[in-house]
Amino acid sequence: MKNIAFVETLVGSAPTLPNWKFTALKPAIEDMEKFKITMYGFSFDINDMYFYPIEHKYRPDDVDIVIVHPNYTEEDKANIAHGVEIFLDNYIGELNSIITIDSLNVTSTDQAAGELIPLIKLKDYLIWREKEFVEKYTDVRHETENDSYTAFEGMMQNDLPILAIINTTLLDWDGKASHPWIVTLRINYDGTSTNGMPDQTTYDLMDKFEDDLMARLPHDIGYLNIGRETADNIREVYLACTEFRKSSQIIDQLIAQYRNRLEIDYAIYKDKYWKSFARFNKTIE
């Protein structure tokens, strides 16, 4: 996810060449009726596969899709799931596969737990769900000035301390799905002489990095600082974002700015209901 914005920028700078078209991600194939993939000895054909959605009472905006393949077996689950993923990249496009589907599983006709819908209708279903989601959450923002923060403290299995400061007001917010993209920044430091914790100089520098980060990605335009966790030579900083492109671009710039002072990496993934942080709030379903 974190590389998509850079690939799109690169392709946007491509020269104009006769008979060439540069694309950043795999586009959708227009005539899927004539398209078929064969992988691992299995055929993936839109006319032979079905789908059904799973609806979650406490996570109504999650798009949880099950694909029914006629030759599915538990022994071949990994191969068939991989084939289905490749097929969907061609059917709805690679970017749409990432953005519109939150969870994807495969099963057999016998094990299906919902009404089977021809796979050719999946694209229309996803367009409807995405339109519904955008209409519901566009411009939803959260003001953080009066939020409450909770400090968590514990011991790891290696007997080193673990500390976290989390915006628990955010974890109780009913608009979490409006910020579905989670950024986890990992800052590595040497805490061998300080029980796995940063020394004061490093602590102050990491705080400055976090301040610079939120100055560039403020809450009022769609970026929320959920909190941070520090233990065993690593600090993790957690953000929830309305998008993933600007996030990666700004973070990449800041990493370059701090390159000779802090060792930083990050990941971006989609988690509409912030299930990643259930350990900080037992009320999250």
mmCIF file with all atom_site columns, N, CA and C in Angstrom, residues 74-122:
data_model
loop_
_atom_site.group_PDB
_atom_site.id
_atom_site.type_symbol
_atom_site.label_atom_id
_atom_site.label_alt_id
_atom_site.label_comp_id
_atom_site.label_asym_id
_atom_site.label_entity_id
_atom_site.label_seq_id
_atom_site.pdbx_PDB_ins_code
_atom_site.Cartn_x
_atom_site.Cartn_y
_atom_site.Cartn_z
_atom_site.occupancy
_atom_site.B_iso_or_equiv
_atom_site.pdbx_formal_charge
_atom_site.auth_seq_id
_atom_site.auth_comp_id
_atom_site.auth_asym_id
_atom_site.auth_atom_id
_atom_site.pdbx_PDB_model_num
ATOM 1   N N  . GLU A 1 74  ? -10.290 -28.138 1.046   1.00 0.00 ? 74  GLU A N  1
ATOM 2   C CA . GLU A 1 74  ? -9.443  -27.577 2.093   1.00 0.00 ? 74  GLU A CA 1
ATOM 3   C C  . GLU A 1 74  ? -7.967  -27.781 1.783   1.00 0.00 ? 74  GLU A C  1
ATOM 4   N N  . GLU A 1 75  ? -7.647  -28.909 1.162   1.00 0.00 ? 75  GLU A N  1
ATOM 5   C CA . GLU A 1 75  ? -6.246  -29.203 0.835   1.00 0.00 ? 75  GLU A CA 1
ATOM 6   C C  . GLU A 1 75  ? -5.692  -28.209 -0.188  1.00 0.00 ? 75  GLU A C  1
ATOM 7   N N  . ASP A 1 76  ? -6.562  -27.717 -1.077  1.00 0.00 ? 76  ASP A N  1
ATOM 8   C CA . ASP A 1 76  ? -6.123  -26.813 -2.142  1.00 0.00 ? 76  ASP A CA 1
ATOM 9   C C  . ASP A 1 76  ? -6.490  -25.355 -1.852  1.00 0.00 ? 76  ASP A C  1
ATOM 10  N N  . LYS A 1 77  ? -6.843  -25.057 -0.612  1.00 0.00 ? 77  LYS A N  1
ATOM 11  C CA . LYS A 1 77  ? -7.338  -23.724 -0.273  1.00 0.00 ? 77  LYS A CA 1
ATOM 12  C C  . LYS A 1 77  ? -6.352  -22.622 -0.651  1.00 0.00 ? 77  LYS A C  1
ATOM 13  N N  . ALA A 1 78  ? -5.076  -22.791 -0.309  1.00 0.00 ? 78  ALA A N  1
ATOM 14  C CA . ALA A 1 78  ? -4.092  -21.733 -0.569  1.00 0.00 ? 78  ALA A CA 1
ATOM 15  C C  . ALA A 1 78  ? -3.954  -21.450 -2.058  1.00 0.00 ? 78  ALA A C  1
ATOM 16  N N  . ASN A 1 79  ? -3.882  -22.503 -2.867  1.00 0.00 ? 79  ASN A N  1
ATOM 17  C CA . ASN A 1 79  ? -3.728  -22.317 -4.311  1.00 0.00 ? 79  ASN A CA 1
ATOM 18  C C  . ASN A 1 79  ? -4.969  -21.699 -4.938  1.00 0.00 ? 79  ASN A C  1
ATOM 19  N N  . ILE A 1 80  ? -6.141  -22.167 -4.523  1.00 0.00 ? 80  ILE A N  1
ATOM 20  C CA . ILE A 1 80  ? -7.377  -21.627 -5.089  1.00 0.00 ? 80  ILE A CA 1
ATOM 21  C C  . ILE A 1 80  ? -7.569  -20.179 -4.648  1.00 0.00 ? 80  ILE A C  1
ATOM 22  N N  . ALA A 1 81  ? -7.250  -19.876 -3.398  1.00 0.00 ? 81  ALA A N  1
ATOM 23  C CA . ALA A 1 81  ? -7.367  -18.495 -2.924  1.00 0.00 ? 81  ALA A CA 1
ATOM 24  C C  . ALA A 1 81  ? -6.437  -17.568 -3.714  1.00 0.00 ? 81  ALA A C  1
ATOM 25  N N  . HIS A 1 82  ? -5.227  -18.042 -4.003  1.00 0.00 ? 82  HIS A N  1
ATOM 26  C CA . HIS A 1 82  ? -4.301  -17.232 -4.792  1.00 0.00 ? 82  HIS A CA 1
ATOM 27  C C  . HIS A 1 82  ? -4.843  -17.017 -6.198  1.00 0.00 ? 82  HIS A C  1
ATOM 28  N N  . GLY A 1 83  ? -5.387  -18.063 -6.798  1.00 0.00 ? 83  GLY A N  1
ATOM 29  C CA . GLY A 1 83  ? -5.967  -17.926 -8.126  1.00 0.00 ? 83  GLY A CA 1
ATOM 30  C C  . GLY A 1 83  ? -7.134  -16.962 -8.148  1.00 0.00 ? 83  GLY A C  1
ATOM 31  N N  . VAL A 1 84  ? -7.967  -17.014 -7.112  1.00 0.00 ? 84  VAL A N  1
ATOM 32  C CA . VAL A 1 84  ? -9.111  -16.099 -7.017  1.00 0.00 ? 84  VAL A CA 1
ATOM 33  C C  . VAL A 1 84  ? -8.627  -14.660 -6.899  1.00 0.00 ? 84  VAL A C  1
ATOM 34  N N  . GLU A 1 85  ? -7.582  -14.431 -6.105  1.00 0.00 ? 85  GLU A N  1
ATOM 35  C CA . GLU A 1 85  ? -7.055  -13.072 -5.956  1.00 0.00 ? 85  GLU A CA 1
ATOM 36  C C  . GLU A 1 85  ? -6.535  -12.529 -7.284  1.00 0.00 ? 85  GLU A C  1
ATOM 37  N N  . ILE A 1 86  ? -5.808  -13.356 -8.017  1.00 0.00 ? 86  ILE A N  1
ATOM 38  C CA . ILE A 1 86  ? -5.304  -12.932 -9.337  1.00 0.00 ? 86  ILE A CA 1
ATOM 39  C C  . ILE A 1 86  ? -6.462  -12.667 -10.291 1.00 0.00 ? 86  ILE A C  1
ATOM 40  N N  . PHE A 1 87  ? -7.474  -13.529 -10.235 1.00 0.00 ? 87  PHE A N  1
ATOM 41  C CA . PHE A 1 87  ? -8.642  -13.350 -11.096 1.00 0.00 ? 87  PHE A CA 1
ATOM 42  C C  . PHE A 1 87  ? -9.344  -12.024 -10.788 1.00 0.00 ? 87  PHE A C  1
ATOM 43  N N  . LEU A 1 88  ? -9.524  -11.706 -9.502  1.00 0.00 ? 88  LEU A N  1
ATOM 44  C CA . LEU A 1 88  ? -10.208 -10.471 -9.139  1.00 0.00 ? 88  LEU A CA 1
ATOM 45  C C  . LEU A 1 88  ? -9.410  -9.239  -9.527  1.00 0.00 ? 88  LEU A C  1
ATOM 46  N N  . ASP A 1 89  ? -8.078  -9.314  -9.467  1.00 0.00 ? 89  ASP A N  1
ATOM 47  C CA . ASP A 1 89  ? -7.256  -8.193  -9.927  1.00 0.00 ? 89  ASP A CA 1
ATOM 48  C C  . ASP A 1 89  ? -7.553  -7.877  -11.389 1.00 0.00 ? 89  ASP A C  1
ATOM 49  N N  . ASN A 1 90  ? -7.822  -8.913  -12.173 1.00 0.00 ? 90  ASN A N  1
ATOM 50  C CA . ASN A 1 90  ? -8.156  -8.714  -13.580 1.00 0.00 ? 90  ASN A CA 1
ATOM 51  C C  . ASN A 1 90  ? -9.607  -8.294  -13.775 1.00 0.00 ? 90  ASN A C  1
ATOM 52  N N  . TYR A 1 91  ? -10.492 -8.810  -12.934 1.00 0.00 ? 91  TYR A N  1
ATOM 53  C CA . TYR A 1 91  ? -11.921 -8.545  -13.092 1.00 0.00 ? 91  TYR A CA 1
ATOM 54  C C  . TYR A 1 91  ? -12.294 -7.123  -12.672 1.00 0.00 ? 91  TYR A C  1
ATOM 55  N N  . ILE A 1 92  ? -11.886 -6.702  -11.471 1.00 0.00 ? 92  ILE A N  1
ATOM 56  C CA . ILE A 1 92  ? -12.269 -5.370  -10.995 1.00 0.00 ? 92  ILE A CA 1
ATOM 57  C C  . ILE A 1 92  ? -11.094 -4.396  -10.951 1.00 0.00 ? 92  ILE A C  1
ATOM 58  N N  . GLY A 1 93  ? -9.896  -4.876  -11.263 1.00 0.00 ? 93  GLY A N  1
ATOM 59  C CA . GLY A 1 93  ? -8.720  -4.021  -11.229 1.00 0.00 ? 93  GLY A CA 1
ATOM 60  C C  . GLY A 1 93  ? -8.002  -4.128  -9.893  1.00 0.00 ? 93  GLY A C  1
ATOM 61  N N  . GLU A 1 94  ? -6.692  -4.018  -9.939  1.00 0.00 ? 94  GLU A N  1
ATOM 62  C CA . GLU A 1 94  ? -5.880  -4.214  -8.731  1.00 0.00 ? 94  GLU A CA 1
ATOM 63  C C  . GLU A 1 94  ? -6.207  -3.193  -7.640  1.00 0.00 ? 94  GLU A C  1
ATOM 64  N N  . LEU A 1 95  ? -6.335  -1.909  -8.016  1.00 0.00 ? 95  LEU A N  1
ATOM 65  C CA . LEU A 1 95  ? -6.611  -0.878  -7.020  1.00 0.00 ? 95  LEU A CA 1
ATOM 66  C C  . LEU A 1 95  ? -7.989  -1.075  -6.395  1.00 0.00 ? 95  LEU A C  1
ATOM 67  N N  . ASN A 1 96  ? -8.985  -1.387  -7.206  1.00 0.00 ? 96  ASN A N  1
ATOM 68  C CA . ASN A 1 96  ? -10.328 -1.608  -6.680  1.00 0.00 ? 96  ASN A CA 1
ATOM 69  C C  . ASN A 1 96  ? -10.376 -2.820  -5.751  1.00 0.00 ? 96  ASN A C  1
ATOM 70  N N  . SER A 1 97  ? -9.579  -3.838  -6.049  1.00 0.00 ? 97  SER A N  1
ATOM 71  C CA . SER A 1 97  ? -9.521  -5.000  -5.163  1.00 0.00 ? 97  SER A CA 1
ATOM 72  C C  . SER A 1 97  ? -9.050  -4.593  -3.776  1.00 0.00 ? 97  SER A C  1
ATOM 73  N N  . ILE A 1 98  ? -8.087  -3.686  -3.738  1.00 0.00 ? 98  ILE A N  1
ATOM 74  C CA . ILE A 1 98  ? -7.539  -3.226  -2.463  1.00 0.00 ? 98  ILE A CA 1
ATOM 75  C C  . ILE A 1 98  ? -8.521  -2.331  -1.721  1.00 0.00 ? 98  ILE A C  1
ATOM 76  N N  . ILE A 1 99  ? -9.149  -1.414  -2.445  1.00 0.00 ? 99  ILE A N  1
ATOM 77  C CA . ILE A 1 99  ? -9.971  -0.387  -1.816  1.00 0.00 ? 99  ILE A CA 1
ATOM 78  C C  . ILE A 1 99  ? -11.354 -0.895  -1.422  1.00 0.00 ? 99  ILE A C  1
ATOM 79  N N  . THR A 1 100 ? -11.974 -1.708  -2.268  1.00 0.00 ? 100 THR A N  1
ATOM 80  C CA . THR A 1 100 ? -13.392 -2.018  -2.067  1.00 0.00 ? 100 THR A CA 1
ATOM 81  C C  . THR A 1 100 ? -13.652 -3.288  -1.270  1.00 0.00 ? 100 THR A C  1
ATOM 82  N N  . ILE A 1 101 ? -12.670 -4.181  -1.144  1.00 0.00 ? 101 ILE A N  1
ATOM 83  C CA . ILE A 1 101 ? -12.881 -5.434  -0.416  1.00 0.00 ? 101 ILE A CA 1
ATOM 84  C C  . ILE A 1 101 ? -12.062 -5.405  0.869   1.00 0.00 ? 101 ILE A C  1
ATOM 85  N N  . ASP A 1 102 ? -12.743 -5.596  2.003   1.00 0.00 ? 102 ASP A N  1
ATOM 86  C CA . ASP A 1 102 ? -12.061 -5.595  3.295   1.00 0.00 ? 102 ASP A CA 1
ATOM 87  C C  . ASP A 1 102 ? -11.581 -6.983  3.681   1.00 0.00 ? 102 ASP A C  1
ATOM 88  N N  . SER A 1 103 ? -12.340 -7.998  3.349   1.00 0.00 ? 103 SER A N  1
ATOM 89  C CA . SER A 1 103 ? -11.975 -9.371  3.694   1.00 0.00 ? 103 SER A CA 1
ATOM 90  C C  . SER A 1 103 ? -12.432 -10.290 2.569   1.00 0.00 ? 103 SER A C  1
ATOM 91  N N  . LEU A 1 104 ? -11.571 -11.253 2.207   1.00 0.00 ? 104 LEU A N  1
ATOM 92  C CA . LEU A 1 104 ? -11.877 -12.158 1.105   1.00 0.00 ? 104 LEU A CA 1
ATOM 93  C C  . LEU A 1 104 ? -11.549 -13.582 1.509   1.00 0.00 ? 104 LEU A C  1
ATOM 94  N N  . ASN A 1 105 ? -12.501 -14.483 1.316   1.00 0.00 ? 105 ASN A N  1
ATOM 95  C CA . ASN A 1 105 ? -12.298 -15.893 1.593   1.00 0.00 ? 105 ASN A CA 1
ATOM 96  C C  . ASN A 1 105 ? -12.841 -16.715 0.439   1.00 0.00 ? 105 ASN A C  1
ATOM 97  N N  . VAL A 1 106 ? -12.447 -17.976 0.388   1.00 0.00 ? 106 VAL A N  1
ATOM 98  C CA . VAL A 1 106 ? -12.955 -18.883 -0.638  1.00 0.00 ? 106 VAL A CA 1
ATOM 99  C C  . VAL A 1 106 ? -13.549 -20.112 0.028   1.00 0.00 ? 106 VAL A C  1
ATOM 100 N N  . THR A 1 107 ? -14.497 -20.742 -0.641  1.00 0.00 ? 107 THR A N  1
ATOM 101 C CA . THR A 1 107 ? -15.121 -21.949 -0.106  1.00 0.00 ? 107 THR A CA 1
ATOM 102 C C  . THR A 1 107 ? -15.702 -22.762 -1.251  1.00 0.00 ? 107 THR A C  1
ATOM 103 N N  . SER A 1 108 ? -16.325 -23.882 -0.899  1.00 0.00 ? 108 SER A N  1
ATOM 104 C CA . SER A 1 108 ? -16.960 -24.755 -1.886  1.00 0.00 ? 108 SER A CA 1
ATOM 105 C C  . SER A 1 108 ? -18.459 -24.515 -1.896  1.00 0.00 ? 108 SER A C  1
ATOM 106 N N  . THR A 1 109 ? -19.128 -25.066 -2.889  1.00 0.00 ? 109 THR A N  1
ATOM 107 C CA . THR A 1 109 ? -20.590 -24.947 -2.974  1.00 0.00 ? 109 THR A CA 1
ATOM 108 C C  . THR A 1 109 ? -21.251 -25.581 -1.760  1.00 0.00 ? 109 THR A C  1
ATOM 109 N N  . ASP A 1 110 ? -20.747 -26.718 -1.337  1.00 0.00 ? 110 ASP A N  1
ATOM 110 C CA . ASP A 1 110 ? -21.344 -27.427 -0.199  1.00 0.00 ? 110 ASP A CA 1
ATOM 111 C C  . ASP A 1 110 ? -21.187 -26.670 1.107   1.00 0.00 ? 110 ASP A C  1
ATOM 112 N N  . GLN A 1 111 ? -20.096 -25.936 1.240   1.00 0.00 ? 111 GLN A N  1
ATOM 113 C CA . GLN A 1 111 ? -19.819 -25.245 2.493   1.00 0.00 ? 111 GLN A CA 1
ATOM 114 C C  . GLN A 1 111 ? -20.333 -23.810 2.504   1.00 0.00 ? 111 GLN A C  1
ATOM 115 N N  . ALA A 1 112 ? -20.896 -23.355 1.399   1.00 0.00 ? 112 ALA A N  1
ATOM 116 C CA . ALA A 1 112 ? -21.368 -21.977 1.312   1.00 0.00 ? 112 ALA A CA 1
ATOM 117 C C  . ALA A 1 112 ? -22.445 -21.706 2.360   1.00 0.00 ? 112 ALA A C  1
ATOM 118 N N  . ALA A 1 113 ? -22.327 -20.532 3.019   1.00 0.00 ? 113 ALA A N  1
ATOM 119 C CA . ALA A 1 113 ? -23.260 -20.190 4.089   1.00 0.00 ? 113 ALA A CA 1
ATOM 120 C C  . ALA A 1 113 ? -24.151 -19.014 3.711   1.00 0.00 ? 113 ALA A C  1
ATOM 121 N N  . GLY A 1 114 ? -24.288 -18.751 2.420   1.00 0.00 ? 114 GLY A N  1
ATOM 122 C CA . GLY A 1 114 ? -25.138 -17.650 1.965   1.00 0.00 ? 114 GLY A CA 1
ATOM 123 C C  . GLY A 1 114 ? -25.696 -17.947 0.594   1.00 0.00 ? 114 GLY A C  1
ATOM 124 N N  . GLU A 1 115 ? -26.619 -17.108 0.165   1.00 0.00 ? 115 GLU A N  1
ATOM 125 C CA . GLU A 1 115 ? -27.218 -17.277 -1.160  1.00 0.00 ? 115 GLU A CA 1
ATOM 126 C C  . GLU A 1 115 ? -26.173 -17.006 -2.236  1.00 0.00 ? 115 GLU A C  1
ATOM 127 N N  . LEU A 1 116 ? -26.009 -17.933 -3.165  1.00 0.00 ? 116 LEU A N  1
ATOM 128 C CA . LEU A 1 116 ? -24.991 -17.806 -4.196  1.00 0.00 ? 116 LEU A CA 1
ATOM 129 C C  . LEU A 1 116 ? -25.416 -16.796 -5.256  1.00 0.00 ? 116 LEU A C  1
ATOM 130 N N  . ILE A 1 117 ? -24.517 -15.849 -5.521  1.00 0.00 ? 117 ILE A N  1
ATOM 131 C CA . ILE A 1 117 ? -24.758 -14.811 -6.518  1.00 0.00 ? 117 ILE A CA 1
ATOM 132 C C  . ILE A 1 117 ? -23.726 -14.979 -7.624  1.00 0.00 ? 117 ILE A C  1
ATOM 133 N N  . PRO A 1 118 ? -24.134 -14.961 -8.899  1.00 0.00 ? 118 PRO A N  1
ATOM 134 C CA . PRO A 1 118 ? -23.152 -15.092 -9.996  1.00 0.00 ? 118 PRO A CA 1
ATOM 135 C C  . PRO A 1 118 ? -22.034 -14.065 -9.845  1.00 0.00 ? 118 PRO A C  1
ATOM 136 N N  . LEU A 1 119 ? -20.804 -14.494 -10.041 1.00 0.00 ? 119 LEU A N  1
ATOM 137 C CA . LEU A 1 119 ? -19.650 -13.624 -9.818  1.00 0.00 ? 119 LEU A CA 1
ATOM 138 C C  . LEU A 1 119 ? -19.670 -12.406 -10.739 1.00 0.00 ? 119 LEU A C  1
ATOM 139 N N  . ILE A 1 120 ? -20.348 -12.505 -11.884 1.00 0.00 ? 120 ILE A N  1
ATOM 140 C CA . ILE A 1 120 ? -20.406 -11.387 -12.822 1.00 0.00 ? 120 ILE A CA 1
ATOM 141 C C  . ILE A 1 120 ? -21.065 -10.171 -12.181 1.00 0.00 ? 120 ILE A C  1
ATOM 142 N N  . LYS A 1 121 ? -21.827 -10.384 -11.085 1.00 0.00 ? 121 LYS A N  1
ATOM 143 C CA . LYS A 1 121 ? -22.513 -9.285  -10.408 1.00 0.00 ? 121 LYS A CA 1
ATOM 144 C C  . LYS A 1 121 ? -21.691 -8.666  -9.282  1.00 0.00 ? 121 LYS A C  1
ATOM 145 N N  . LEU A 1 122 ? -20.497 -9.212  -9.046  1.00 0.00 ? 122 LEU A N  1
ATOM 146 C CA . LEU A 1 122 ? -19.682 -8.694  -7.945  1.00 0.00 ? 122 LEU A CA 1
ATOM 147 C C  . LEU A 1 122 ? -19.279 -7.249  -8.169  1.00 0.00 ? 122 LEU A C  1
#
